[in-house]
CSV table of C-alpha atoms and ligand atoms in Angstrom, one decimal:
chain,number,residue,atom,x,y,z
K,8,MET,CA,-11.0,31.3,-8.1
K,9,ASP,CA,-11.6,34.4,-5.9
K,10,HIS,CA,-9.0,34.4,-3.6
K,11,ALA,CA,-10.3,37.6,-2.1
K,12,ALA,CA,-13.8,35.8,-1.4
K,13,ASP,CA,-11.8,32.7,-0.2
K,14,ALA,CA,-10.5,34.6,2.6
K,15,HIS,CA,-13.9,34.5,4.3
K,16,ARG,CA,-14.8,31.1,3.1
K,17,THR,CA,-16.6,29.0,6.0
K,18,ASP,CA,-17.3,26.1,3.6
K,19,LEU,CA,-14.2,24.4,3.1
K,20,MET,CA,-13.6,21.5,0.7
K,21,THR,CA,-11.1,19.5,2.3
K,22,ILE,CA,-9.3,16.5,0.4
K,23,THR,CA,-11.2,14.1,2.5
K,24,ARG,CA,-14.6,15.7,1.9
K,25,PHE,CA,-13.7,15.8,-2.1
K,26,VAL,CA,-12.7,12.3,-2.3
K,27,LEU,CA,-15.7,11.0,-0.2
K,28,ASN,CA,-17.9,13.2,-2.5
K,29,GLU,CA,-16.1,11.5,-5.6
K,30,GLN,CA,-16.7,8.0,-3.8
K,31,SER,CA,-20.5,8.6,-3.4
K,32,LYS,CA,-20.6,8.5,-7.3
K,33,TYR,CA,-19.9,5.0,-7.2
K,34,PRO,CA,-22.5,3.0,-5.3
K,35,GLU,CA,-20.0,-0.2,-5.5
K,36,SER,CA,-17.2,1.6,-3.8
K,37,ARG,CA,-16.1,0.2,-0.2
K,38,GLY,CA,-14.2,3.5,0.8
K,39,ASP,CA,-10.8,1.8,0.3
K,40,PHE,CA,-9.4,4.5,-1.9
K,41,THR,CA,-10.5,7.2,0.5
K,42,ILE,CA,-8.7,5.4,3.6
K,43,LEU,CA,-5.5,4.7,1.3
K,44,LEU,CA,-5.3,8.6,0.3
K,45,SER,CA,-5.9,9.5,3.9
K,46,HIS,CA,-2.7,7.7,4.9
K,47,ILE,CA,-0.9,9.3,1.5
K,48,VAL,CA,-2.2,12.7,2.9
K,49,LEU,CA,-0.7,11.8,6.3
K,50,GLY,CA,2.8,11.0,4.8
K,51,CYS,CA,2.7,14.1,3.0
K,52,LYS,CA,1.9,16.3,5.9
K,53,PHE,CA,4.7,14.5,7.8
K,54,VAL,CA,7.3,15.1,5.1
K,55,CYS,CA,6.1,18.7,4.7
K,56,SER,CA,6.6,19.5,8.4
K,57,SER,CA,10.1,17.8,8.2
K,58,VAL,CA,11.0,19.7,5.3
K,59,ASN,CA,10.0,22.9,7.0
K,60,LYS,CA,12.0,22.1,10.1
K,61,ALA,CA,15.2,20.4,8.1
K,62,GLY,CA,17.4,23.5,8.6
K,63,LEU,CA,16.4,23.8,12.5
K,64,ALA,CA,16.7,20.1,13.2
K,65,LYS,CA,19.8,19.5,11.2
K,66,LEU,CA,17.7,16.6,9.2
K,67,ILE,CA,19.8,17.5,6.4
K,68,GLY,CA,22.9,15.5,7.8
K,69,LEU,CA,24.2,12.5,5.9
K,70,ALA,CA,22.6,9.2,6.8
K,71,GLY,CA,24.5,7.5,9.4
K,72,GLU,CA,25.7,10.6,11.1
K,73,THR,CA,24.8,11.1,14.9
K,74,ASN,CA,22.9,14.1,16.4
K,75,ILE,CA,23.8,15.6,19.8
K,76,GLN,CA,21.9,13.3,21.7
K,77,GLY,CA,23.9,10.3,20.0
K,78,GLU,CA,20.9,9.2,17.8
K,79,GLU,CA,21.5,8.3,14.3
K,80,GLN,CA,20.3,10.9,12.2
K,81,LYS,CA,18.4,10.1,8.8
K,82,LYS,CA,18.7,12.0,5.7
K,83,LEU,CA,15.0,13.5,4.7
K,84,ASP,CA,14.6,11.3,1.7
K,85,VAL,CA,15.4,8.1,4.0
K,86,LEU,CA,13.0,9.5,6.8
K,87,SER,CA,10.3,10.2,4.1
K,88,ASN,CA,10.5,6.7,2.6
K,89,GLU,CA,10.1,5.2,6.2
K,90,VAL,CA,7.1,7.6,7.0
K,91,PHE,CA,5.4,6.6,3.6
K,92,ILE,CA,6.1,2.8,3.9
K,93,LYS,CA,4.5,2.7,7.3
K,94,ALA,CA,1.7,4.7,6.5
K,95,LEU,CA,0.8,2.8,3.4
K,96,VAL,CA,1.1,-0.5,4.8
K,97,SER,CA,-0.9,0.4,8.1
K,98,SER,CA,-3.7,1.7,5.9
K,99,GLY,CA,-4.3,-2.0,5.2
K,100,ARG,CA,-5.5,-1.3,1.6
K,101,THR,CA,-2.0,-1.8,-0.3
K,102,ARG,CA,-0.3,-5.0,-1.7
K,103,ILE,CA,2.7,-4.0,-3.4
K,104,LEU,CA,4.9,-0.9,-2.8
K,105,VAL,CA,7.6,0.5,-5.1
K,106,SER,CA,9.7,3.2,-3.9
K,107,GLU,CA,12.4,5.1,-5.7
K,108,GLU,CA,14.3,4.4,-2.4
K,109,ASP,CA,14.4,0.7,-2.3
K,110,GLU,CA,15.9,-1.5,-5.0
K,111,ASN,CA,13.3,-4.1,-4.5
K,112,ALA,CA,9.4,-3.9,-4.6
K,113,ILE,CA,7.7,-4.4,-1.0
K,114,PHE,CA,5.1,-7.3,-0.9
K,115,VAL,CA,2.9,-6.3,2.0
K,116,GLU,CA,2.2,-9.3,4.5
K,117,PRO,CA,-1.0,-11.1,4.0
K,118,SER,CA,-2.7,-9.9,7.1
K,119,LYS,CA,-2.4,-6.2,6.0
K,120,ARG,CA,-2.9,-6.5,2.3
K,121,GLY,CA,-5.4,-4.7,0.3
K,122,ARG,CA,-6.2,-4.1,-3.3
K,123,TYR,CA,-3.9,-1.3,-4.2
K,124,CYS,CA,-0.4,-1.1,-5.4
K,125,VAL,CA,1.5,2.4,-5.1
K,126,VAL,CA,4.6,3.5,-6.7
K,127,PHE,CA,6.3,6.4,-5.5
K,128,ASP,CA,9.1,8.6,-5.0
K,129,PRO,CA,8.9,9.8,-1.5
K,130,LEU,CA,11.2,13.0,-2.0
K,131,ASP,CA,11.9,13.8,-5.4
K,132,GLY,CA,14.6,16.4,-6.2
K,133,SER,CA,16.7,15.4,-3.0
K,134,SER,CA,19.5,17.4,-4.5
K,135,ASN,CA,17.7,20.7,-3.9
K,136,ILE,CA,17.0,20.0,-0.2
K,137,ASP,CA,20.2,21.9,1.1
K,138,CYS,CA,19.6,24.9,-0.6
K,139,GLY,CA,15.8,25.2,0.2
K,140,VAL,CA,14.4,24.8,-3.4
K,141,SER,CA,11.0,23.2,-3.9
K,142,ILE,CA,10.9,19.4,-3.7
K,143,GLY,CA,8.2,16.7,-3.7
K,144,THR,CA,6.7,13.4,-3.4
K,145,ILE,CA,5.2,11.7,-6.3
K,146,PHE,CA,2.8,8.7,-6.5
K,147,GLY,CA,0.7,6.6,-8.7
K,148,ILE,CA,-1.7,4.0,-7.8
K,149,TYR,CA,-2.7,0.6,-9.5
K,150,MET,CA,-5.5,-1.6,-8.4
K,151,VAL,CA,-5.3,-5.3,-8.2
K,152,LYS,CA,-8.6,-7.0,-9.4
K,153,ASP,CA,-8.4,-10.4,-7.8
K,154,ASP,CA,-7.1,-12.1,-4.9
K,155,HIS,CA,-4.1,-13.9,-6.5
K,156,GLU,CA,-0.7,-14.1,-4.7
K,157,PRO,CA,0.8,-10.6,-5.7
K,158,THR,CA,3.7,-10.7,-8.5
K,159,LEU,CA,5.8,-7.8,-9.9
K,160,ASP,CA,3.4,-8.2,-12.8
K,161,ASP,CA,0.9,-6.3,-10.8
K,162,VAL,CA,3.1,-3.1,-10.8
K,163,LEU,CA,4.8,-3.7,-14.4
K,164,GLN,CA,1.6,-2.4,-15.9
K,165,PRO,CA,1.3,0.5,-18.5
K,166,GLY,CA,0.8,3.9,-16.9
K,167,LYS,CA,-2.9,4.4,-18.4
K,168,GLN,CA,-3.9,1.5,-16.0
K,169,MET,CA,-3.3,3.7,-13.0
K,170,VAL,CA,-6.4,4.6,-11.1
K,171,ALA,CA,-5.0,7.7,-9.7
K,172,ALA,CA,-1.8,9.6,-9.6
K,173,GLY,CA,-0.5,12.8,-7.8
K,174,TYR,CA,2.1,14.7,-6.2
K,175,CYS,CA,2.8,17.1,-3.2
K,176,MET,CA,5.0,19.9,-3.5
K,177,TYR,CA,6.7,21.1,-0.5
K,178,GLY,CA,7.6,24.6,-1.6
K,179,SER,CA,6.6,28.2,-0.6
K,180,SER,CA,3.3,26.6,0.2
K,181,CYS,CA,2.4,22.7,0.4
K,182,THR,CA,0.3,21.6,-2.7
K,183,LEU,CA,-1.0,18.3,-3.5
K,184,VAL,CA,-2.3,17.7,-7.1
K,185,LEU,CA,-4.3,14.4,-7.4
K,186,SER,CA,-6.1,12.9,-10.2
K,187,THR,CA,-8.4,10.1,-9.5
K,188,GLY,CA,-8.9,9.6,-13.4
K,189,ASN,CA,-11.6,12.3,-13.7
K,190,GLY,CA,-9.9,15.8,-13.8
K,191,VAL,CA,-7.0,17.2,-12.1
K,192,ASN,CA,-7.5,19.2,-8.6
K,193,GLY,CA,-4.8,21.0,-6.4
K,194,PHE,CA,-5.2,21.3,-2.5
K,195,THR,CA,-3.3,23.5,-0.4
K,196,LEU,CA,-2.2,22.8,3.1
K,197,ASP,CA,-3.7,25.2,5.4
K,198,PRO,CA,-1.0,25.0,8.5
K,199,SER,CA,-3.4,26.2,11.2
K,200,LEU,CA,-6.1,23.6,10.2
K,201,GLY,CA,-3.8,20.8,9.3
K,202,GLU,CA,-6.0,20.1,6.3
K,203,PHE,CA,-5.6,20.2,2.4
K,204,ILE,CA,-8.1,22.6,1.2
K,205,LEU,CA,-9.3,22.6,-2.5
K,206,THR,CA,-7.8,26.0,-3.8
K,207,HIS,CA,-7.1,24.9,-7.6
K,208,PRO,CA,-10.2,23.0,-8.8
K,209,ASP,CA,-10.4,21.1,-12.2
K,210,ILE,CA,-6.9,22.3,-13.4
K,211,LYS,CA,-6.7,22.6,-17.4
K,212,ILE,CA,-3.2,23.1,-18.7
K,213,PRO,CA,-3.1,25.9,-21.6
K,214,GLU,CA,-3.0,24.6,-24.9
K,215,LYS,CA,0.1,26.5,-25.9
K,216,GLY,CA,2.8,27.6,-23.7
K,217,LYS,CA,5.7,30.4,-23.4
K,218,ILE,CA,7.8,28.3,-21.4
K,219,TYR,CA,10.2,25.5,-21.9
K,220,SER,CA,12.2,23.5,-19.1
K,221,VAL,CA,15.1,21.2,-20.0
K,222,ASN,CA,18.4,20.8,-18.6
K,223,GLU,CA,20.4,22.5,-21.3
K,224,GLY,CA,23.8,21.4,-19.9
K,225,ASN,CA,23.1,18.2,-22.0
K,226,ALA,CA,22.5,19.9,-25.2
K,227,LYS,CA,25.5,18.6,-27.0
K,228,ASN,CA,24.5,15.0,-26.4
K,229,TRP,CA,20.8,15.5,-27.5
K,230,ASP,CA,19.4,14.0,-30.6
K,231,GLY,CA,18.1,15.8,-33.7
K,232,PRO,CA,14.3,16.5,-32.9
K,233,THR,CA,15.0,17.6,-29.1
K,234,ALA,CA,17.7,20.1,-30.4
K,235,LYS,CA,15.5,21.1,-33.2
K,236,TYR,CA,12.5,21.7,-30.9
K,237,VAL,CA,15.0,23.9,-28.3
K,238,GLU,CA,16.3,25.9,-31.3
K,239,LYS,CA,12.9,26.8,-32.2
K,240,CYS,CA,12.0,27.8,-28.8
K,241,LYS,CA,14.9,30.1,-28.8
K,242,PHE,CA,14.9,31.5,-32.4
K,243,PRO,CA,11.4,31.2,-33.8
K,244,LYS,CA,11.1,31.6,-37.6
K,245,ASP,CA,7.5,32.3,-37.9
K,246,GLY,CA,7.5,35.9,-36.3
K,247,SER,CA,6.4,34.4,-32.7
K,248,SER,CA,8.6,35.5,-29.5
K,249,ALA,CA,10.9,33.4,-28.2
K,250,LYS,CA,10.1,31.2,-25.2
K,251,SER,CA,11.4,31.8,-21.7
K,252,LEU,CA,13.4,28.9,-20.2
K,253,ARG,CA,12.9,27.9,-16.6
K,254,TYR,CA,14.6,24.9,-15.0
K,255,ILE,CA,14.5,24.0,-11.3
K,256,GLY,CA,15.8,20.6,-11.7
K,257,SER,CA,13.3,19.2,-9.3
K,258,MET,CA,10.3,17.6,-11.3
K,259,VAL,CA,7.6,18.3,-9.1
K,260,ALA,CA,8.1,21.8,-9.4
K,261,ASP,CA,9.1,22.0,-12.9
K,262,VAL,CA,5.9,20.0,-13.8
K,263,HIS,CA,3.7,22.0,-11.3
K,264,ARG,CA,4.6,25.3,-13.2
K,265,THR,CA,4.1,23.5,-16.6
K,266,LEU,CA,0.6,22.3,-15.5
K,267,LEU,CA,-0.5,25.7,-14.2
K,268,TYR,CA,1.4,28.1,-16.9
K,269,GLY,CA,1.5,25.8,-20.0
K,270,GLY,CA,4.7,25.0,-21.8
K,271,THR,CA,6.8,21.9,-22.0
K,272,PHE,CA,8.9,20.1,-19.4
K,273,MET,CA,11.5,17.6,-21.1
K,274,TYR,CA,14.0,14.9,-19.9
K,275,PRO,CA,15.0,13.7,-23.3
K,276,ALA,CA,17.3,11.0,-24.3
K,277,ASP,CA,20.7,11.7,-25.0
K,278,LYS,CA,24.0,10.0,-26.2
K,279,LYS,CA,25.1,9.4,-22.7
K,280,SER,CA,21.7,8.4,-21.4
K,281,PRO,CA,19.6,6.6,-24.1
K,282,ASN,CA,16.8,6.2,-21.6
K,283,GLY,CA,17.0,9.8,-20.3
K,284,LYS,CA,17.1,9.9,-16.5
K,285,LEU,CA,13.7,9.7,-15.1
K,286,ARG,CA,12.0,6.6,-13.8
K,287,VAL,CA,8.9,5.1,-15.6
K,288,LEU,CA,6.9,4.0,-12.7
K,289,TYR,CA,7.0,6.9,-10.2
K,290,GLU,CA,8.1,9.8,-12.1
K,291,VAL,CA,6.9,9.4,-15.9
K,292,PHE,CA,3.6,7.7,-15.4
K,293,PRO,CA,2.2,9.6,-12.4
K,294,MET,CA,3.2,12.9,-14.2
K,295,SER,CA,2.0,11.8,-17.7
K,296,PHE,CA,-1.2,10.9,-16.0
K,297,LEU,CA,-1.7,14.1,-14.6
K,298,ILE,CA,-0.9,16.1,-17.6
K,299,GLU,CA,-3.2,14.1,-19.9
K,300,LYS,CA,-6.0,14.5,-17.5
K,301,ALA,CA,-5.7,18.2,-17.5
K,302,GLY,CA,-5.8,18.3,-21.2
K,303,GLY,CA,-1.9,18.3,-22.1
K,304,GLN,CA,0.1,15.3,-23.7
K,305,ALA,CA,3.2,13.1,-22.8
K,306,PHE,CA,5.4,11.6,-25.0
K,307,THR,CA,8.6,9.4,-25.0
K,308,GLY,CA,10.0,10.4,-28.3
K,309,LYS,CA,8.6,7.2,-29.9
K,310,GLN,CA,5.1,6.7,-28.3
K,311,ARG,CA,2.4,8.1,-25.7
K,312,ALA,CA,4.2,7.8,-22.3
K,313,LEU,CA,1.3,6.2,-20.7
K,314,ASP,CA,1.2,3.4,-23.1
K,315,LEU,CA,4.7,2.1,-22.2
K,316,VAL,CA,5.0,-1.5,-20.5
K,317,PRO,CA,7.8,-1.4,-18.0
K,318,THR,CA,9.7,-4.5,-17.7
K,319,LYS,CA,11.8,-3.4,-14.7
K,320,ILE,CA,10.5,-1.5,-11.6
K,321,HIS,CA,13.2,1.1,-11.4
K,322,GLU,CA,13.2,1.3,-15.5
K,323,ARG,CA,14.0,4.7,-17.2
K,324,SER,CA,12.4,6.7,-20.1
K,325,PRO,CA,12.7,9.8,-22.0
K,326,VAL,CA,9.7,12.4,-21.4
K,327,PHE,CA,8.3,15.2,-23.1
K,328,LEU,CA,5.2,16.5,-21.4
K,329,GLY,CA,3.0,19.8,-21.3
K,330,SER,CA,0.7,21.8,-23.4
K,331,TYR,CA,-1.2,19.9,-26.1
K,332,ASP,CA,0.1,22.0,-29.3
K,333,GLU,CA,3.8,22.1,-27.9
K,334,ILE,CA,3.9,18.2,-27.7
K,335,GLU,CA,2.3,17.9,-31.0
K,336,GLU,CA,5.2,20.0,-32.5
K,337,ILE,CA,7.5,17.6,-30.6
K,338,LYS,CA,5.8,14.5,-32.0
K,339,ALA,CA,6.0,16.0,-35.6
K,340,LEU,CA,9.8,16.5,-35.4
K,341,TYR,CA,10.2,13.0,-34.1
K,342,ALA,CA,7.7,11.5,-36.9
K,343,ALA,CA,9.9,13.4,-39.5
K,344,GLU,CA,12.9,11.4,-38.5
K,345,GLY,CA,10.9,8.3,-38.6
K,346,GLN,CA,11.3,7.6,-34.9
K,347,MET,CA,7.6,7.1,-33.9
K,348,GLU,CA,6.5,3.5,-33.3
I,402,AFP,P1,17.5,14.2,-7.6
I,402,AFP,O1,16.4,13.7,-6.6
I,402,AFP,O2,18.9,13.6,-7.6
I,402,AFP,O3,17.6,15.7,-7.2
I,402,AFP,O4,16.9,14.0,-8.9
I,402,AFP,C1,15.8,14.8,-9.4
I,402,AFP,C2,15.3,14.5,-10.6
I,402,AFP,O5,14.9,13.1,-10.6
I,402,AFP,C3,14.0,15.1,-11.1
I,402,AFP,O6,13.3,15.5,-10.0
I,402,AFP,C4,14.5,16.2,-12.0
I,402,AFP,O7,13.6,16.7,-12.8
I,402,AFP,C5,15.8,15.6,-12.5
I,402,AFP,O8,16.1,14.8,-11.9
I,402,AFP,C6,16.9,16.8,-12.7
I,402,AFP,O9,17.9,16.0,-13.3
I,402,AFP,P2,19.2,17.1,-13.9
I,402,AFP,O10,19.8,17.5,-12.6
I,402,AFP,O11,20.1,15.8,-14.5
I,402,AFP,O12,18.8,18.2,-14.8
């Protein structure tokens, strides 16, 4: 995109206009998705504004503390969760919600029900809040096809059944990355307009990458293929340059960089955590969906990540995602150990 020319653009593609354009390609569409998305966007704007004010407003305090007016303070992740749940329920378009913050799924009351199930992590990377590092919201959307009484099976579906996924990163700018199944597009919040504007159209992840991203503190417990891949990144034997390590510890920020610059992001299994750390429904699936739609791959160490069928809403899985060729290498290392399904 030509950023100099952008400074003078008057024809702005807002996220709502973009989704309405997409919707017009499907004559049978009733506009429900556009309404749902506008409620998610509202949640993102609210959280963005709260994150920006966090230091000033002392929102960072522990949940349960009281502020100067004697009101109970809410931690940012608790506040974000409430905001998203209220926005999603009031959209009238949701049926089941699964949030990282809530042990149980929320079944929306019949009078407010719609056709969509939303799985989300309202504020991922919250251990980074206090030091001002980028954090984000991650979401995935499933559609329920008929009007049956909702059950957990409506959300315990493989990630490839999602109809849309995205994340919003609260960083030096507020960026919302979305795929409705057809490519991946990035929108940046213009604070003066209060609108997300298309700034990263049709994102494609580079086929190869010069960066690997993993918590190397866990290296002593890694399995063979992970250890071999990282060794190769650091000491390549084919004459290529060593890769750079970048790890923020905030999945949204690490995946955003991987999407734009290429490379790999990994949260592998290890001896202490055989299923890794990241949650299937609202971390692994939405990010894998976006990476695949941008031309990359996502793999669990055994299979394509989006083929997993979760059996519990807070299930975890190892994940390797990123540039197509890099993930091919990781798959070959697992295949060589006979670990692929
Ligand atoms: P927090 O929300 O507890 O900060 O966890 C963030 C996260 O789920 C994900 O965003 C990171 O990629 C990952 O954990 C980092 O985990 P490690 O600290 O174990 O590397």
